[in-house]
XYZ file of C-alpha atoms in Angstrom:
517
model
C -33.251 23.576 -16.344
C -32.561 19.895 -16.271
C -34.905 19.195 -19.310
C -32.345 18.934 -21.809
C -29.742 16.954 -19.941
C -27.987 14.567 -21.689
C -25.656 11.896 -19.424
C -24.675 10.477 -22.876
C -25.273 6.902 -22.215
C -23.274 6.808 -18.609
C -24.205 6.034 -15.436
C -25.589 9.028 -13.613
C -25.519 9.928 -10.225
C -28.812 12.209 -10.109
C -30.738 10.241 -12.636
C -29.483 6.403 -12.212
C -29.181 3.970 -15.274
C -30.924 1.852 -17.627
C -33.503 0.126 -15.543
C -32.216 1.451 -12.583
C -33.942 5.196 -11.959
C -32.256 7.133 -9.232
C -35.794 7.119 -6.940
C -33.978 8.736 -3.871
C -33.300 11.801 -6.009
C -36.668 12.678 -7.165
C -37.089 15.821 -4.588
C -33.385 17.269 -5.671
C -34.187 16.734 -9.475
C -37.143 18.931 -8.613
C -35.763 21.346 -6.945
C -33.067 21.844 -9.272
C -35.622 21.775 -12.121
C -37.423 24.452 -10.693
C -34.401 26.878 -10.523
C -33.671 29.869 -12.776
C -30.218 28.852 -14.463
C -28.893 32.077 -14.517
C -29.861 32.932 -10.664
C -27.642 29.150 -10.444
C -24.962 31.031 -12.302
C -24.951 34.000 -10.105
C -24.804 32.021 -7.080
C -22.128 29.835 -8.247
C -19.916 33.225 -8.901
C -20.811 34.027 -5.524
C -20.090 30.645 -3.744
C -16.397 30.346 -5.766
C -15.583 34.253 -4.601
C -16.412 33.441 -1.091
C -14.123 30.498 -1.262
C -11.309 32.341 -2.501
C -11.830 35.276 0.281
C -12.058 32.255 3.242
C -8.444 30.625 1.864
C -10.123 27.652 1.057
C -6.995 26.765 -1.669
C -4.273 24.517 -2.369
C -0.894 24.306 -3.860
C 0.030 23.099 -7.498
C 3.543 22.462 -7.781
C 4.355 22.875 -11.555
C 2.452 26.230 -10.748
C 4.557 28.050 -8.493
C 3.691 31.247 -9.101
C 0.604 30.492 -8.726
C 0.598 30.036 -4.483
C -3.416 30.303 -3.890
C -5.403 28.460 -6.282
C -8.958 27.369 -5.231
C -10.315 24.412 -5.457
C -13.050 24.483 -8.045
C -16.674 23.700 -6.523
C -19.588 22.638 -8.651
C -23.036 23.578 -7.047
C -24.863 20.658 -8.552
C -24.904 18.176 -5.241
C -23.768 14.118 -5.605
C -26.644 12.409 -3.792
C -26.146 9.109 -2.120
C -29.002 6.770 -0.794
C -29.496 5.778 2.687
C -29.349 2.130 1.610
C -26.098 2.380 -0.809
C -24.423 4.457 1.924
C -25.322 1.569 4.020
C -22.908 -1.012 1.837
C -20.311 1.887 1.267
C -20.049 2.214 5.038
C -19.819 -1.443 5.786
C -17.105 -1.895 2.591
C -14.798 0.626 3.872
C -14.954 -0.661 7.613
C -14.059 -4.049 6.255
C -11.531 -2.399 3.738
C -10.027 -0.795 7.076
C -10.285 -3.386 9.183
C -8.359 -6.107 6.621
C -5.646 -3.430 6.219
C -4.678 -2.812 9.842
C -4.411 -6.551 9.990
C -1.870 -6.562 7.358
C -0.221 -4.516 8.624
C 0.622 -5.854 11.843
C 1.329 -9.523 10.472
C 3.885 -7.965 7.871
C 5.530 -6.501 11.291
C 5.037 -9.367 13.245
C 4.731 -12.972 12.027
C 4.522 -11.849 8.187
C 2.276 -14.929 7.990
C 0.527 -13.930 5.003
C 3.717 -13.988 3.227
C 4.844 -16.860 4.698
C 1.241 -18.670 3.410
C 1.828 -16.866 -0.234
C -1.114 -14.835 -0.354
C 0.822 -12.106 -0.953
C 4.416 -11.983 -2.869
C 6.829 -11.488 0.115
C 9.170 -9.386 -2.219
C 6.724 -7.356 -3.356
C 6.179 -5.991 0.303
C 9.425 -6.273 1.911
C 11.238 -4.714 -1.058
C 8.567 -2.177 -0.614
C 10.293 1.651 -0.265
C 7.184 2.316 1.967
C 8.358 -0.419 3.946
C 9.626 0.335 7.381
C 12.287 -2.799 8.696
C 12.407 -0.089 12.099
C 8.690 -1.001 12.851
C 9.285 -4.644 13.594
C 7.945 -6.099 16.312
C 6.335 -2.663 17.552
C 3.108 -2.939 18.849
C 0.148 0.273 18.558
C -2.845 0.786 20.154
C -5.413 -1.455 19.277
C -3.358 -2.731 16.398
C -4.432 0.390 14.324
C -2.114 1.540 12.018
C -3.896 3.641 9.658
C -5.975 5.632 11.899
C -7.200 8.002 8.997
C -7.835 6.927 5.587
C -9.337 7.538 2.115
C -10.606 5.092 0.000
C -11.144 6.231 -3.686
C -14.069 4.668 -5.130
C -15.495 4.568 -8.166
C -19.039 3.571 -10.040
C -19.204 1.668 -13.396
C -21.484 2.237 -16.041
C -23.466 -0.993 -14.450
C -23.738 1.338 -11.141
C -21.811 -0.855 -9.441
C -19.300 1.192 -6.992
C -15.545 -0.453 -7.136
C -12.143 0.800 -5.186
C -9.865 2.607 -7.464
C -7.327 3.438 -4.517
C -6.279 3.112 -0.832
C -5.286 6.557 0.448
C -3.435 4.713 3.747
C 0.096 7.274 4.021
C -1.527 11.165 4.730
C -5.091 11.265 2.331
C -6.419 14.906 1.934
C -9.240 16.436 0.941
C -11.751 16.337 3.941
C -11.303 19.920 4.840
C -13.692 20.084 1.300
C -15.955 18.059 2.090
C -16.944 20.455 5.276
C -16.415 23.475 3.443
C -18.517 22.587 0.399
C -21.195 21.898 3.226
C -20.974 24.784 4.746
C -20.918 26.790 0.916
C -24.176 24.743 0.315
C -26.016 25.787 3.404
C -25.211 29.308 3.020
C -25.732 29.546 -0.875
C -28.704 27.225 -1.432
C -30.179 26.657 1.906
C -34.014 26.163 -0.559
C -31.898 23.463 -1.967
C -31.810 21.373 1.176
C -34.153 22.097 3.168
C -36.459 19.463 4.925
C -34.452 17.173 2.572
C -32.594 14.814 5.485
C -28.918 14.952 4.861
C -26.590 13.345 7.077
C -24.439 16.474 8.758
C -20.343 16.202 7.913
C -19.196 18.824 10.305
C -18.492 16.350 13.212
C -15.379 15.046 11.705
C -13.225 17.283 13.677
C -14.905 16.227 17.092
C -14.404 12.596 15.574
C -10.606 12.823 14.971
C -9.683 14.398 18.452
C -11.549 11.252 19.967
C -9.502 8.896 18.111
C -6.498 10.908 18.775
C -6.994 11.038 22.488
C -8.036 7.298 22.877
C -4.800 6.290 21.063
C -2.270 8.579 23.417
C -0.552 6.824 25.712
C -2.340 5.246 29.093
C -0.040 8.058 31.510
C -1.758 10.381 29.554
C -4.920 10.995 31.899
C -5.579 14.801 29.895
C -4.066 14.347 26.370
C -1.996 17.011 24.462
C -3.053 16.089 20.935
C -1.180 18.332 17.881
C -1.399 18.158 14.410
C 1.903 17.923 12.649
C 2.423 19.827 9.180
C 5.945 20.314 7.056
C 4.801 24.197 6.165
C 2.934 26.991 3.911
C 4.252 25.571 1.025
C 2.566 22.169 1.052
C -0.052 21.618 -1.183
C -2.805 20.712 1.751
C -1.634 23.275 4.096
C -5.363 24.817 4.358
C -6.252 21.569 5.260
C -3.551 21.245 8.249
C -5.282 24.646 9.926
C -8.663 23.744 8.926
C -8.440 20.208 10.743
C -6.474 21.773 13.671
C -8.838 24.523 14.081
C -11.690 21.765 14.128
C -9.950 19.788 16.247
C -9.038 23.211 19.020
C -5.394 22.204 18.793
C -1.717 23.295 17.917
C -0.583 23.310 14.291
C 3.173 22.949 14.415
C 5.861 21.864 12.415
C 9.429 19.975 13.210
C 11.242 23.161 14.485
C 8.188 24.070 17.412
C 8.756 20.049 18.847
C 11.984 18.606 20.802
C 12.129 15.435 22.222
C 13.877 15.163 25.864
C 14.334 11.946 27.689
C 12.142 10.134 25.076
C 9.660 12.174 25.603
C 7.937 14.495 22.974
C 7.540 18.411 23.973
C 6.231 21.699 22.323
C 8.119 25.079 22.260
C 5.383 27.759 23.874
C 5.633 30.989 25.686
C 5.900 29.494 28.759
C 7.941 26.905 28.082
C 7.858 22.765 27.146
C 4.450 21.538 27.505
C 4.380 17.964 26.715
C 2.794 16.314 23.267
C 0.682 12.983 23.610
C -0.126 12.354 20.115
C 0.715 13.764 16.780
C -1.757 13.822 13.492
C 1.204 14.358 11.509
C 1.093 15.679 7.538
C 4.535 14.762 7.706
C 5.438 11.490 5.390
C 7.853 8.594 7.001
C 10.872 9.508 5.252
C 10.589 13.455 6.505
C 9.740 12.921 10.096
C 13.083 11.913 12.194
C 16.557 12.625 10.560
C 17.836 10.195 13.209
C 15.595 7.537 12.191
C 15.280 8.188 8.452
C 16.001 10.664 5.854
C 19.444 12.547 7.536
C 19.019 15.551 5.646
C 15.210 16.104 6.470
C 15.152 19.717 7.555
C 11.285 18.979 8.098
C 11.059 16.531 10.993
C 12.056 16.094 14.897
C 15.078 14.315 15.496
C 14.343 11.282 18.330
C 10.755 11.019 17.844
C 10.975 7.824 16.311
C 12.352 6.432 19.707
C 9.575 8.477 21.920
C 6.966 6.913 19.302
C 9.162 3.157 19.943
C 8.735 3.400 23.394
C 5.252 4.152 23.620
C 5.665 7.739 24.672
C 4.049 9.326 21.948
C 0.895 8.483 19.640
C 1.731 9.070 15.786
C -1.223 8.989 13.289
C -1.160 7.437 11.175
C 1.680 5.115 12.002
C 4.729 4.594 10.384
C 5.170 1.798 7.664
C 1.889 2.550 6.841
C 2.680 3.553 3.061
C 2.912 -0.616 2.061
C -0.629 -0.745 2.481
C -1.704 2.015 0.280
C 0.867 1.082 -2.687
C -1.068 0.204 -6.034
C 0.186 -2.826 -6.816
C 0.103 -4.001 -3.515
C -3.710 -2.672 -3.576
C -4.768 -5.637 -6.296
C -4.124 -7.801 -3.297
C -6.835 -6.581 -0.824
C -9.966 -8.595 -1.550
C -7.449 -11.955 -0.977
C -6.496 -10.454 2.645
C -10.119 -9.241 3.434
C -10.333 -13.214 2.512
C -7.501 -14.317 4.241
C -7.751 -12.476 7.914
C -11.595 -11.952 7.907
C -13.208 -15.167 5.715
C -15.507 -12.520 4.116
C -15.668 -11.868 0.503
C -14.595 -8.170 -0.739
C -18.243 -5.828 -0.211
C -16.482 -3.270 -2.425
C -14.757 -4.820 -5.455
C -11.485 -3.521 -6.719
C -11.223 -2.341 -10.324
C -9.555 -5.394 -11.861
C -5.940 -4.438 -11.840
C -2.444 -6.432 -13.744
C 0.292 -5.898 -11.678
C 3.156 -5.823 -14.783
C 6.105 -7.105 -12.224
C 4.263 -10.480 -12.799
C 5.651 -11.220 -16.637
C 2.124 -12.222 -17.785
C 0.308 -8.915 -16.791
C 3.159 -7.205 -18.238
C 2.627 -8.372 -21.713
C -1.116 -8.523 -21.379
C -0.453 -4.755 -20.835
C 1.819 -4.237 -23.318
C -0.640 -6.090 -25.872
C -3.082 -3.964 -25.273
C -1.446 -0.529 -24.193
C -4.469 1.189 -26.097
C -7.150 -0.248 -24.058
C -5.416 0.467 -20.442
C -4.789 2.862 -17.589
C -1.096 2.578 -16.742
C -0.369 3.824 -13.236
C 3.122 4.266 -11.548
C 2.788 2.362 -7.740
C 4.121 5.302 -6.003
C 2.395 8.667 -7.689
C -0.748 10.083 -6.431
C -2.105 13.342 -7.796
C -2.859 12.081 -11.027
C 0.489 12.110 -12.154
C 2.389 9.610 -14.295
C -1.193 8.147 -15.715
C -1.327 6.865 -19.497
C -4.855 6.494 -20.398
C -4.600 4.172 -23.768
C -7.937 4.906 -25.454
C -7.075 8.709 -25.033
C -3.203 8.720 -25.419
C -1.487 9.787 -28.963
C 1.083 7.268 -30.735
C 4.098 8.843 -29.098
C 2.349 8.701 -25.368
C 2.056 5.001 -25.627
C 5.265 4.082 -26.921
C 6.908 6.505 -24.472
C 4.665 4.425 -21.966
C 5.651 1.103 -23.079
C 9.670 1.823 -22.833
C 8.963 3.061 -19.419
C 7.013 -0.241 -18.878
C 9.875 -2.510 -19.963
C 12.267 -0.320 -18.259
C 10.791 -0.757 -14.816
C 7.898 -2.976 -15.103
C 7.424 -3.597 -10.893
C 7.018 0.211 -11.076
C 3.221 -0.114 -12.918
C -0.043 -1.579 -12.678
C -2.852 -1.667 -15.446
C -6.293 -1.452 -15.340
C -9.288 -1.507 -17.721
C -10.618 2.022 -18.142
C -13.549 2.424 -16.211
C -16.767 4.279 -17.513
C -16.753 6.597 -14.357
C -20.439 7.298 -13.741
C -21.195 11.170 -14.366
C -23.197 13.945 -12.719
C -24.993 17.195 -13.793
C -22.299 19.914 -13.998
C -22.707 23.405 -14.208
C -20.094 24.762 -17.294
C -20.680 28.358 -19.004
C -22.985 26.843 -21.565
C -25.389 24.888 -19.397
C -25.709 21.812 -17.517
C -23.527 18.782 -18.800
C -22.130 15.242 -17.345
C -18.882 15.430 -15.831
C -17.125 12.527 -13.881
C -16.967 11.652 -10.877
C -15.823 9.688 -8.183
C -15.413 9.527 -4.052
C -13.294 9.283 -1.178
C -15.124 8.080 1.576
C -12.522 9.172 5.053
C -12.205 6.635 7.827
C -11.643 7.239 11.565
C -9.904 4.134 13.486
C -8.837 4.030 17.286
C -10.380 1.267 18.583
C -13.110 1.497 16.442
C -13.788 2.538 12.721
C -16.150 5.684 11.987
C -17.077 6.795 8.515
C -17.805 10.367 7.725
C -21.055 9.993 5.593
C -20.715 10.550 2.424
C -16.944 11.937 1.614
C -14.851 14.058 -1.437
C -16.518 13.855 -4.511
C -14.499 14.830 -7.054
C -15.337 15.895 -10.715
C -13.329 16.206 -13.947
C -14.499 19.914 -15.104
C -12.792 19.341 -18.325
C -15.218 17.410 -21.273
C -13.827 14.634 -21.766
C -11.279 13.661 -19.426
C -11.552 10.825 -16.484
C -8.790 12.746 -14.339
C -10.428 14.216 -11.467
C -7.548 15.639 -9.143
C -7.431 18.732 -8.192
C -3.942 19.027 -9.362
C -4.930 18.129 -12.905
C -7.940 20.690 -13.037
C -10.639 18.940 -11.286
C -12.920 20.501 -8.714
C -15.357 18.889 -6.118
C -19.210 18.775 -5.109
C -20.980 18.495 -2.076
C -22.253 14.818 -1.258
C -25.275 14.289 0.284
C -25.882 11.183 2.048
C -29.540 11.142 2.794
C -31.146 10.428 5.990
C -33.599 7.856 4.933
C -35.346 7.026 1.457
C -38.487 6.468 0.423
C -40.881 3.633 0.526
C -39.729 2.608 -3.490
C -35.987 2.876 -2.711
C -36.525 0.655 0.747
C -38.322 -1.708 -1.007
C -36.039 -1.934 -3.877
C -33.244 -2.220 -1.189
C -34.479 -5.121 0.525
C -33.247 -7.131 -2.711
C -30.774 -9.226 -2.169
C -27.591 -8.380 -3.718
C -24.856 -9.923 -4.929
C -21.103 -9.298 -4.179
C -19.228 -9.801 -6.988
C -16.102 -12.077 -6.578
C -12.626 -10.515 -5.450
C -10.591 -9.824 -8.396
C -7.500 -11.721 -9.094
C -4.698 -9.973 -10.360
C -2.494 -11.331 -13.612
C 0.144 -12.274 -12.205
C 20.514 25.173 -0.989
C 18.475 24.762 2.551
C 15.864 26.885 1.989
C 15.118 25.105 -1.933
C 15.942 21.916 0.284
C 12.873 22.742 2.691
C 10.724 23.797 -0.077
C 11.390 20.313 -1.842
C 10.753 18.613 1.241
C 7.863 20.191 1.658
C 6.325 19.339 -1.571
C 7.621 15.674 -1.301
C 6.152 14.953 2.112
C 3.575 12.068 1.090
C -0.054 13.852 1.033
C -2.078 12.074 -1.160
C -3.516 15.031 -3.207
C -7.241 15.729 -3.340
């Protein structure tokens, strides 16, 4: 079936590179090889209809009549070695780690601005950042307690950070529920293969939850906080509370009393310890915040000040994850740890800086333009693919608001076997690895890897027609891939940058800072 594959000169994930064969993947390639493509076919229809029938969709705005869409699954696996998942692992601790640090100096001492590392404008005139959280201290000095980290592969194989997903990152309900398709629709596919498992995550989360509630708390009431149906991730919110065997409110089923955080049941206030809330800063207290936010609990922000309550992730977080902002990481992985970067960004121009903006605008035909703010996809120019008119309406945005766009070069996002109505052809891909930090940082092996069904097109969200794959993160590889392992390898050097109500719930709703799968 695979015989006349064609990954059209990219890197791909099942087969490798130039000079760099994809050893750990022999047994899949097999495997796949040996199956009938149209049996593949009819198990594919079956897998996508049993997705539909368990809910397992999401919300596309500009759609609104169209209120359960699923997300598209390819059955083709992404396979990931032992030994790369190794120096994923170890980049996204550090990539945590660095961030949480940030975090509390820019609410502290703000010595990092203070030292220039990073431009002190650029993060306190920040609309993500939160003056309120000044000199408050959290647990173990985490502040983004989950996170996704979009990553990328170049056509050299060489895995680089797109994106920090630091605010309220979705998409890990998939990656369990694409495991669970897989076992159930190709269970010859995996068997006696030695894949790491993925459906711990819930367990994982509660733990980090519960270690972060506050000391009084000796049994802790853990919830997970979610602004409604009409969110775009709101099968995520049950999934993750089902996983997790707790509550899934929303504002209106919480009070606070005496500083103190409770839940409306049946029989009455029962108090709240910590909140995994899918509720974004500006939503979450009218008091504190947004005054017109029918969405969030008004004095939680002063429960959550005085300790009372555990909020994940924390507020002020959103500075972190902003993209210009983002070209800055490798300097404070530098900066707070003395390590160089073990994940490189993408090299990024950060067009507030007047010589990134006209490198950009010089070459608006060979760039990805990117709004800070947006996630989803949207807002994106992609030069070498953008008509006359998309550019110049790109480059009078550009001069109108420069500080509101970075540019990047366009990356030849590696590619994996994809099954389309005609055959088997490359589509890209990339990953979101998810993080777990209380006191420590735990990586769900493997992560959200999504693909761009459409030939063509480098877009990959699911809310500009992309779907996802299963990733397997194997066990252990063979003699040939250890061996090859044991190679040193380089780290390439951080990059640099170049310098009325109800419509007003439902837009709340869809405004409440997930950052789309």
């Amino acid at each position: 079936m695979l015989a006349s594959y064609d990954a059209n000169g990219f890197y791909d994930e099942l087969f490798g590179g130039p000079g760099t064969p994809a050893l750990h993947t022999d047994p899949i390639r097999s495997r796949l090889g040996d199956l009938d493509f149209s049996d593949l076919k009819r198990r594919a229809r079956d897998a996508e209809r049993e997705l539909y029938n368990l809910g397992i969709t999401f919300l596309v705005y500009s759609e609104a009549q169209a209120i359960d869409r699923i997300l598209p699954f390819d059955v083709i696996p992404r396979v990931i070695s032992a030994a790369e998942w190794t120096r994923l692992e170890a980049g996204v601790q550090q990539r945590v780690k660095a961030l949480n640090l940030f975090l509390h100096d820019i609410y502290h001492d703000q010595k990092i601005l203070k030292d220039g590392i990073v431009p002190a404008d650029l993060v306190l005139g920040n609309h993500n950042f939160r003056p309120q959280m000044i000199g408050l201290d959290v647990p173990f000095g985490t502040y983004i307690h989950i996170m996704g980290v979009d990553l990328v592969r170049d056509d050299a194989g060489t895995f680089r950070v797109l994106e920090d997903n630091g605010r309220v990152p979705s998409g890990v309900s998939y990656v369990v529920e694409n495991r669970h398709m897989m076992m159930r629709a190709f269970p010859d596919l995996m068997s006696d293969i030695g894949i790491r498992p993925v459906d711990n995550y819930g367990v994982k989360l509660l733990e980090a939850m519960c270690e972060i509630a506050p000391a009084d708390a000796t049994d802790p009431h853990v919830a997970l906080l979610s602004p409604g149906p009409y969110n775009s991730a709101y099968f995520e919110h049950i999934f993750l509370a089902r996983e997790m065997g707790v509550p899934l409110v929303e504002g209106r089923d919480l009070v606070v009393q005496n500083d103190r955080v409770y839940m409306r049941t049946t029989n009455g206030l029962e108090r709240v310890d910590a909140l995994y809330r899918r509720v974004g800063d500006d939503f979450l207290d009218p008091l504190a915040f947004n005054p017109d936010s029918c969405l969030g609990v008004p004095g939680i922000f002063d429960a959550y000040r005085k300790g009372n309550v555990a909020l994940a992730n924390a507020i002020g977080t959103g500075v972190a994850d902003d993209k210009a902002v983002y070209a800055y990481v490798p300097r404070m992985i530098r900066y707070y740890l003395g390590e160089e970067a073990i994940i490189p960004n993408v090299e990024t121009h950060i067009c507030r800086e007047p010589e990134a903006l006209k490198y950009t605008l010089d070459n608006l035909d060979r760039l990805v333009v990117k709004p800070v703010g947006e996630a989803g996809g949207y807002g994106i120019t992609i030069g070498p693919m953008a008509s006359a008119a998309e550019l110049e309406d790109c480059r009078a945005k550009l001069l109108a608001d420069p500080a509101n766009y970075i540019s990047q070069p366009m990356v030849a996002l590696s590619v994996c076997p994809t099954l389309v109505d005609g055959g088997i052809e490359p589509r890209h891909v990339d990953l979101r690895p998810f993080a777990i930090t209380a006191r420590d940082t735990w990586v769900l092996p493997g992560g959200l890897s999504r693909v761009a069904l459409k030939k063509g097109t480098l877009i990959v969200n699911s809310s500009q027609g992309g779907g996802s794959k299963d990733t397997w993160v194997l066990e252990s590889d063979g003699p040939a891939v250890a061996a090859m392992a044991d190679d040193p390898v380089e780290v390439p050097a951080p990059v640099r940058s170049q310098s009325q109500t109800q419509e007003r719930v439902l837009t709340q709703v869809q405004m409440t800072g997930e950052t789309g799968a």
